[in-house]
Tab-separated table of C-alpha atoms in Angstrom:
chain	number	residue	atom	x	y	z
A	15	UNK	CA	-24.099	-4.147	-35.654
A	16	UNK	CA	-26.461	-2.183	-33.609
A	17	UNK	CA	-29.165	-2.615	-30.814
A	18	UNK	CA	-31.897	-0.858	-29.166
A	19	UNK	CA	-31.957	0.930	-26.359
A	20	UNK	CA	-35.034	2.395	-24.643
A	21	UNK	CA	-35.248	5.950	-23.451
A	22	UNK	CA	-37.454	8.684	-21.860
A	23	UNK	CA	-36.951	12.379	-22.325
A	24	UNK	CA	-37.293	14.175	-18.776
A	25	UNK	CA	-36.937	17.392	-17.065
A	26	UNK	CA	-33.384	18.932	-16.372
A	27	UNK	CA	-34.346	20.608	-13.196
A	28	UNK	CA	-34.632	20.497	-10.012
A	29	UNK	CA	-30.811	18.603	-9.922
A	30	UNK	CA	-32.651	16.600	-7.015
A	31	UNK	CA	-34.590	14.576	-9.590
A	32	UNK	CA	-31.416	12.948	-11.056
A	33	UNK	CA	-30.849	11.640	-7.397
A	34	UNK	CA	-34.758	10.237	-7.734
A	35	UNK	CA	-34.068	8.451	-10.805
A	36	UNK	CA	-30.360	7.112	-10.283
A	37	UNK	CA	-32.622	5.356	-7.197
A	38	UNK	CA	-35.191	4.275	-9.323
A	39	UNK	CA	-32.385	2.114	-11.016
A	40	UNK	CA	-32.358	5.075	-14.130
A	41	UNK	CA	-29.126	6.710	-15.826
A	42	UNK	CA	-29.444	10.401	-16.895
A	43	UNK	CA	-28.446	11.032	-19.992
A	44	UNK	CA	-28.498	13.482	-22.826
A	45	UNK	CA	-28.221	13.114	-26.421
A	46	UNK	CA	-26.886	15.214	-28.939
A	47	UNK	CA	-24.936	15.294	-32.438
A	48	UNK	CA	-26.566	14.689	-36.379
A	49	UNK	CA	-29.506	15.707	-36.740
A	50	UNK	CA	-30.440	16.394	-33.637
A	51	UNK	CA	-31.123	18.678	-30.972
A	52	UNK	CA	-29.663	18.501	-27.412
A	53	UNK	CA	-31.968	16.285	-25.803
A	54	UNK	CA	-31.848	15.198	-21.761
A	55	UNK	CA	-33.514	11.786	-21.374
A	56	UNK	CA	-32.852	8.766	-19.183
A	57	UNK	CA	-32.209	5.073	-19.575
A	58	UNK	CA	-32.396	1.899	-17.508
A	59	UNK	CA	-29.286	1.222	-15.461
A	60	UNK	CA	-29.434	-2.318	-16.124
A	61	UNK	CA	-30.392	-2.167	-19.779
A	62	UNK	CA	-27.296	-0.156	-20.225
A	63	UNK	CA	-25.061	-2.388	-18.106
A	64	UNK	CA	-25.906	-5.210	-20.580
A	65	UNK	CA	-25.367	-3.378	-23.829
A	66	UNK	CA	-21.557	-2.623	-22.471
A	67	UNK	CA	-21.073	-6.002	-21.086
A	68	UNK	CA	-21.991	-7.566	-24.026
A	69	UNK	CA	-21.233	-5.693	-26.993
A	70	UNK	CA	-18.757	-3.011	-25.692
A	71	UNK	CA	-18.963	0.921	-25.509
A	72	UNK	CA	-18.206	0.718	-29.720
A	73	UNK	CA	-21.561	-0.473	-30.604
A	74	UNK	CA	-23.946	1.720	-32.429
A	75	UNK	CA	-27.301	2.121	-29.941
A	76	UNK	CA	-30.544	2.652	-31.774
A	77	UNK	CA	-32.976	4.454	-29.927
A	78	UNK	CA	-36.366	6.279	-30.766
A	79	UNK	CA	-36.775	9.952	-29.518
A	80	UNK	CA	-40.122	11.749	-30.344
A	81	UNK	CA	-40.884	8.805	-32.787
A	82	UNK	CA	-37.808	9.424	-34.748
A	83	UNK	CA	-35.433	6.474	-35.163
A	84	UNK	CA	-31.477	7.722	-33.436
A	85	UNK	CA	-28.579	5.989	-33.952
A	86	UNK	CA	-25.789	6.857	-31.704
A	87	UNK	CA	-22.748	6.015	-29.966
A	88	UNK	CA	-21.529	6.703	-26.238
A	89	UNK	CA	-19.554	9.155	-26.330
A	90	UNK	CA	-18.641	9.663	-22.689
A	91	UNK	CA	-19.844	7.732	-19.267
A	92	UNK	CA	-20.078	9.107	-15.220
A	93	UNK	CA	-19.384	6.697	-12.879
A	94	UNK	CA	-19.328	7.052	-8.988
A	95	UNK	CA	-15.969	6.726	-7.879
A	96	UNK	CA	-16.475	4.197	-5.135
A	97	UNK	CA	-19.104	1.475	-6.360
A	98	UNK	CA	-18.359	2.558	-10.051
A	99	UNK	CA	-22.340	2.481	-10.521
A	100	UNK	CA	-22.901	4.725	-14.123
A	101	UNK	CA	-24.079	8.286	-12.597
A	102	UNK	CA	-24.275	9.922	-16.237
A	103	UNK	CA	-24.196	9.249	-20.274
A	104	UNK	CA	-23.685	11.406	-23.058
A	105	UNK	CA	-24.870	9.630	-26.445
A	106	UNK	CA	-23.439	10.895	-29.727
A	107	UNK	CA	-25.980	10.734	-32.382
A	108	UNK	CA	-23.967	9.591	-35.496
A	109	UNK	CA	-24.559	9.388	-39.263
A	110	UNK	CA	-24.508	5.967	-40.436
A	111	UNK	CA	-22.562	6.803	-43.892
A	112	UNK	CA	-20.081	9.127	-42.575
A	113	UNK	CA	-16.454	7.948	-40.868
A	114	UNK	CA	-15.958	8.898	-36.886
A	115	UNK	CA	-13.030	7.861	-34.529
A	116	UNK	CA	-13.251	6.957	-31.411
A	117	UNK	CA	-10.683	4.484	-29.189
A	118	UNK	CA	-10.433	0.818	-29.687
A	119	UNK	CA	-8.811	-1.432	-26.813
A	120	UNK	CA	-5.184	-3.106	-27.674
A	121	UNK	CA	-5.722	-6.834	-26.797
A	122	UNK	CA	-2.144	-8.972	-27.128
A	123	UNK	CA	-2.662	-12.310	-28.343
A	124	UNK	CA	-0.720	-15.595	-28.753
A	125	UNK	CA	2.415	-16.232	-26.414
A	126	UNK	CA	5.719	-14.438	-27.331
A	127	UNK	CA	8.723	-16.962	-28.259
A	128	UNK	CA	10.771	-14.934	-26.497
A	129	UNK	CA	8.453	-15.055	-23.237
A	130	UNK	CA	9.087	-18.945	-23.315
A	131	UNK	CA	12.744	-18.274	-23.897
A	132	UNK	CA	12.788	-16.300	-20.439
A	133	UNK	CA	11.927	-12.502	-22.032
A	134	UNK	CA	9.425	-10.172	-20.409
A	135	UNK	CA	6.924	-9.191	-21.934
A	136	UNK	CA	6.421	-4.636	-21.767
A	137	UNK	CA	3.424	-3.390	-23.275
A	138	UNK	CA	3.368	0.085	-24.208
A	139	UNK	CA	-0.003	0.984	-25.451
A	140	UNK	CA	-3.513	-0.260	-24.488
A	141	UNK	CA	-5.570	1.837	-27.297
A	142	UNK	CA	-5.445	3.185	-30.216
A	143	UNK	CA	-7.570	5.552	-31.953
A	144	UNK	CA	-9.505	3.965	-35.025
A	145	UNK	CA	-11.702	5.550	-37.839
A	146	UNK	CA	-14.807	3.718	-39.548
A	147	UNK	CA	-18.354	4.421	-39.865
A	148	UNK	CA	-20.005	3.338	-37.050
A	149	UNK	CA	-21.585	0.159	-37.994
A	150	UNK	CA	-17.627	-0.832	-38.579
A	151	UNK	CA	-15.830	0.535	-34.963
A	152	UNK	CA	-14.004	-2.466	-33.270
A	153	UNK	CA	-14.178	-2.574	-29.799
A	154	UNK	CA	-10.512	-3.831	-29.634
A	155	UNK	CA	-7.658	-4.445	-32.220
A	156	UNK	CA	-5.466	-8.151	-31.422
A	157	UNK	CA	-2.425	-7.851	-31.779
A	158	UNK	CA	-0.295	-11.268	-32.605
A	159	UNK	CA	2.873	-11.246	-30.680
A	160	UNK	CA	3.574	-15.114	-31.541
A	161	UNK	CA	6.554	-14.585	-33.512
A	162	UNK	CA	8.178	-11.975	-31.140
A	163	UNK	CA	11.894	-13.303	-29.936
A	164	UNK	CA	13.718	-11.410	-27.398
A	165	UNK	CA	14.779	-7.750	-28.242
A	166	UNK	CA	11.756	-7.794	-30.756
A	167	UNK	CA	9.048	-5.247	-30.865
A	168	UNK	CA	5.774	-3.859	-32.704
A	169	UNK	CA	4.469	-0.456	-33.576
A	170	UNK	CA	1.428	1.042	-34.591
A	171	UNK	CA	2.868	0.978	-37.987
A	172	UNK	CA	3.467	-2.880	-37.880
A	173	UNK	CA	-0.128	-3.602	-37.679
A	174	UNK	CA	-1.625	-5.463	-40.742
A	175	UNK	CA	-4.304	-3.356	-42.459
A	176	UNK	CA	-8.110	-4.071	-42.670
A	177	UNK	CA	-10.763	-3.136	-44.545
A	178	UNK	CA	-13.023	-2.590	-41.690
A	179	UNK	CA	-11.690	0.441	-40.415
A	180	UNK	CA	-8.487	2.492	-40.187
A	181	UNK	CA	-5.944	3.205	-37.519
A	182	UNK	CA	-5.349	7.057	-36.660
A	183	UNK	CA	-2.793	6.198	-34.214
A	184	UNK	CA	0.791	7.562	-34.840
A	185	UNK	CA	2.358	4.770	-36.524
A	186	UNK	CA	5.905	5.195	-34.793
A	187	UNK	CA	4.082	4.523	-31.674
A	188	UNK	CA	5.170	1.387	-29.923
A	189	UNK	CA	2.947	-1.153	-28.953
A	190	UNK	CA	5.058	-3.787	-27.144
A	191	UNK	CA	8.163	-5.229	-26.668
A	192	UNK	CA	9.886	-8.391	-25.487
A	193	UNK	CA	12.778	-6.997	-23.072
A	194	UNK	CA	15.497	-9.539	-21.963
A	195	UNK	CA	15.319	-11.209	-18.661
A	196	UNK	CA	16.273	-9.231	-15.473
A	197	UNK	CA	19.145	-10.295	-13.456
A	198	UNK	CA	18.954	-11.970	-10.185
A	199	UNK	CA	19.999	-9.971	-7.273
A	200	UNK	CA	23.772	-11.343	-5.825
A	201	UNK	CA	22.770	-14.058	-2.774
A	202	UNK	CA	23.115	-12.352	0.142
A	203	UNK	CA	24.856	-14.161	3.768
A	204	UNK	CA	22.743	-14.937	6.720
A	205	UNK	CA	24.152	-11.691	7.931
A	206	UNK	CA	22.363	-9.742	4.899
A	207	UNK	CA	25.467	-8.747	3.517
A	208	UNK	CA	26.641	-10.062	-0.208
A	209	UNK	CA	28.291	-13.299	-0.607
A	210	UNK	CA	31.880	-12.894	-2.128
A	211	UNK	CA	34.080	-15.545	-3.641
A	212	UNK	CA	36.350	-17.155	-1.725
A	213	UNK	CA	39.810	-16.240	-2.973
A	214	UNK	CA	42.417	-18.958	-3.044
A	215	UNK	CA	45.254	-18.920	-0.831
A	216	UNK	CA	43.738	-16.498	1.294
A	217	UNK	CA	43.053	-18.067	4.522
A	218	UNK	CA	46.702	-19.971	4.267
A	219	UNK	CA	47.703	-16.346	4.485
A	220	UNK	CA	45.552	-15.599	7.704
């Protein structure tokens, strides 16, 4: 799947101009990878925000520079560290036939038997890294842990495989586990101190 974006080259300098734009509700950007030639351009903030919202950093973005048809994919995003407003995107221009990796979110699904049973639920990984031509890049992989009793656990390796695409991820890695129930802390006495048991035939003996 793929959707269109709208862009307009612009000037690299003066640096004050990407302060202008980011005002003017715009996200520099730059494009670059098959086929074509480093290219600084921006895109509406908003128009952006949407595509990621909707259809996830994964999707392929078609967009027209000097009349020729792009496809690409976004490679890497600048945000401001406070109001997390996009300050900068770098698109990857991508060929349609050829496989490319990028990272796919881990997303548990179904409730563990052993979380009913009292386990805890650890997850170990939240991405893996996936290979596919772009049209075919999941934005997450599911992972079922329905079945999982206590002391169970899944790996990379344990994932069913799809047509789709192909996981690059070191198979031994672990995904998530269902870990036995921690202990309760010992009581403690109004006094803070841990309650002991009360040994018989000791207070005869006070």
């Amino acid at each position: 799947m793929s959707v269109s974006l709208t862009v307009e080259k612009r000037p690299v300098r003066p640096r004050s101009l990407r302060n202008q734009l980011r005002h003017e509700g715009k996200v520099p950007a730059i494009i670059n990878g098959y086929q074509v030639e480093s290219t600084p351009v921006t895109v509406v903030a908003a128009d952006l925000e949407k595509i990621l919202r909707e259809h996830g950093a994964n999707t392929v973005i078609t967009m027209n520079v000097d009349g020729k048809k792009v496809n690409t994919l976004i490679k890497q995003t600048q945000a401001d560290t406070f109001t997390r407003v996009l300050t900068h995107v770098e698109f990857l221009s991508v060929n349609m036939t050829e496989e490319t990796e990028v990272e796919a979110e881990v997303l548990l699904v179904g409730e563990a038997v052993g979380a009913k049973s009292g386990g805890v639920v650890a997850q170990n990984l939240y991405s893996v890294v996936v290979s596919a031509t772009p049209d075919k890049l999941p934005e997450r992989v599911e992972v079922d842990i329905t079945n999982l009793e206590i002391g169970d656990s899944l790996t990379v390796a344990d994932l069913p495989k799809v047509d789709d695409y192909t996981i690059v991820t070191d198979g031994e890695e672990q995904i998530v586990a269902i870990m036995e129930p921690q202990a309760e802390e010992p009581a403690e006495d109004e006094a803070g101190e841990v309650a002991q048991p009360e040994v018989i035939g000791e207070k005869e003996a006070e």
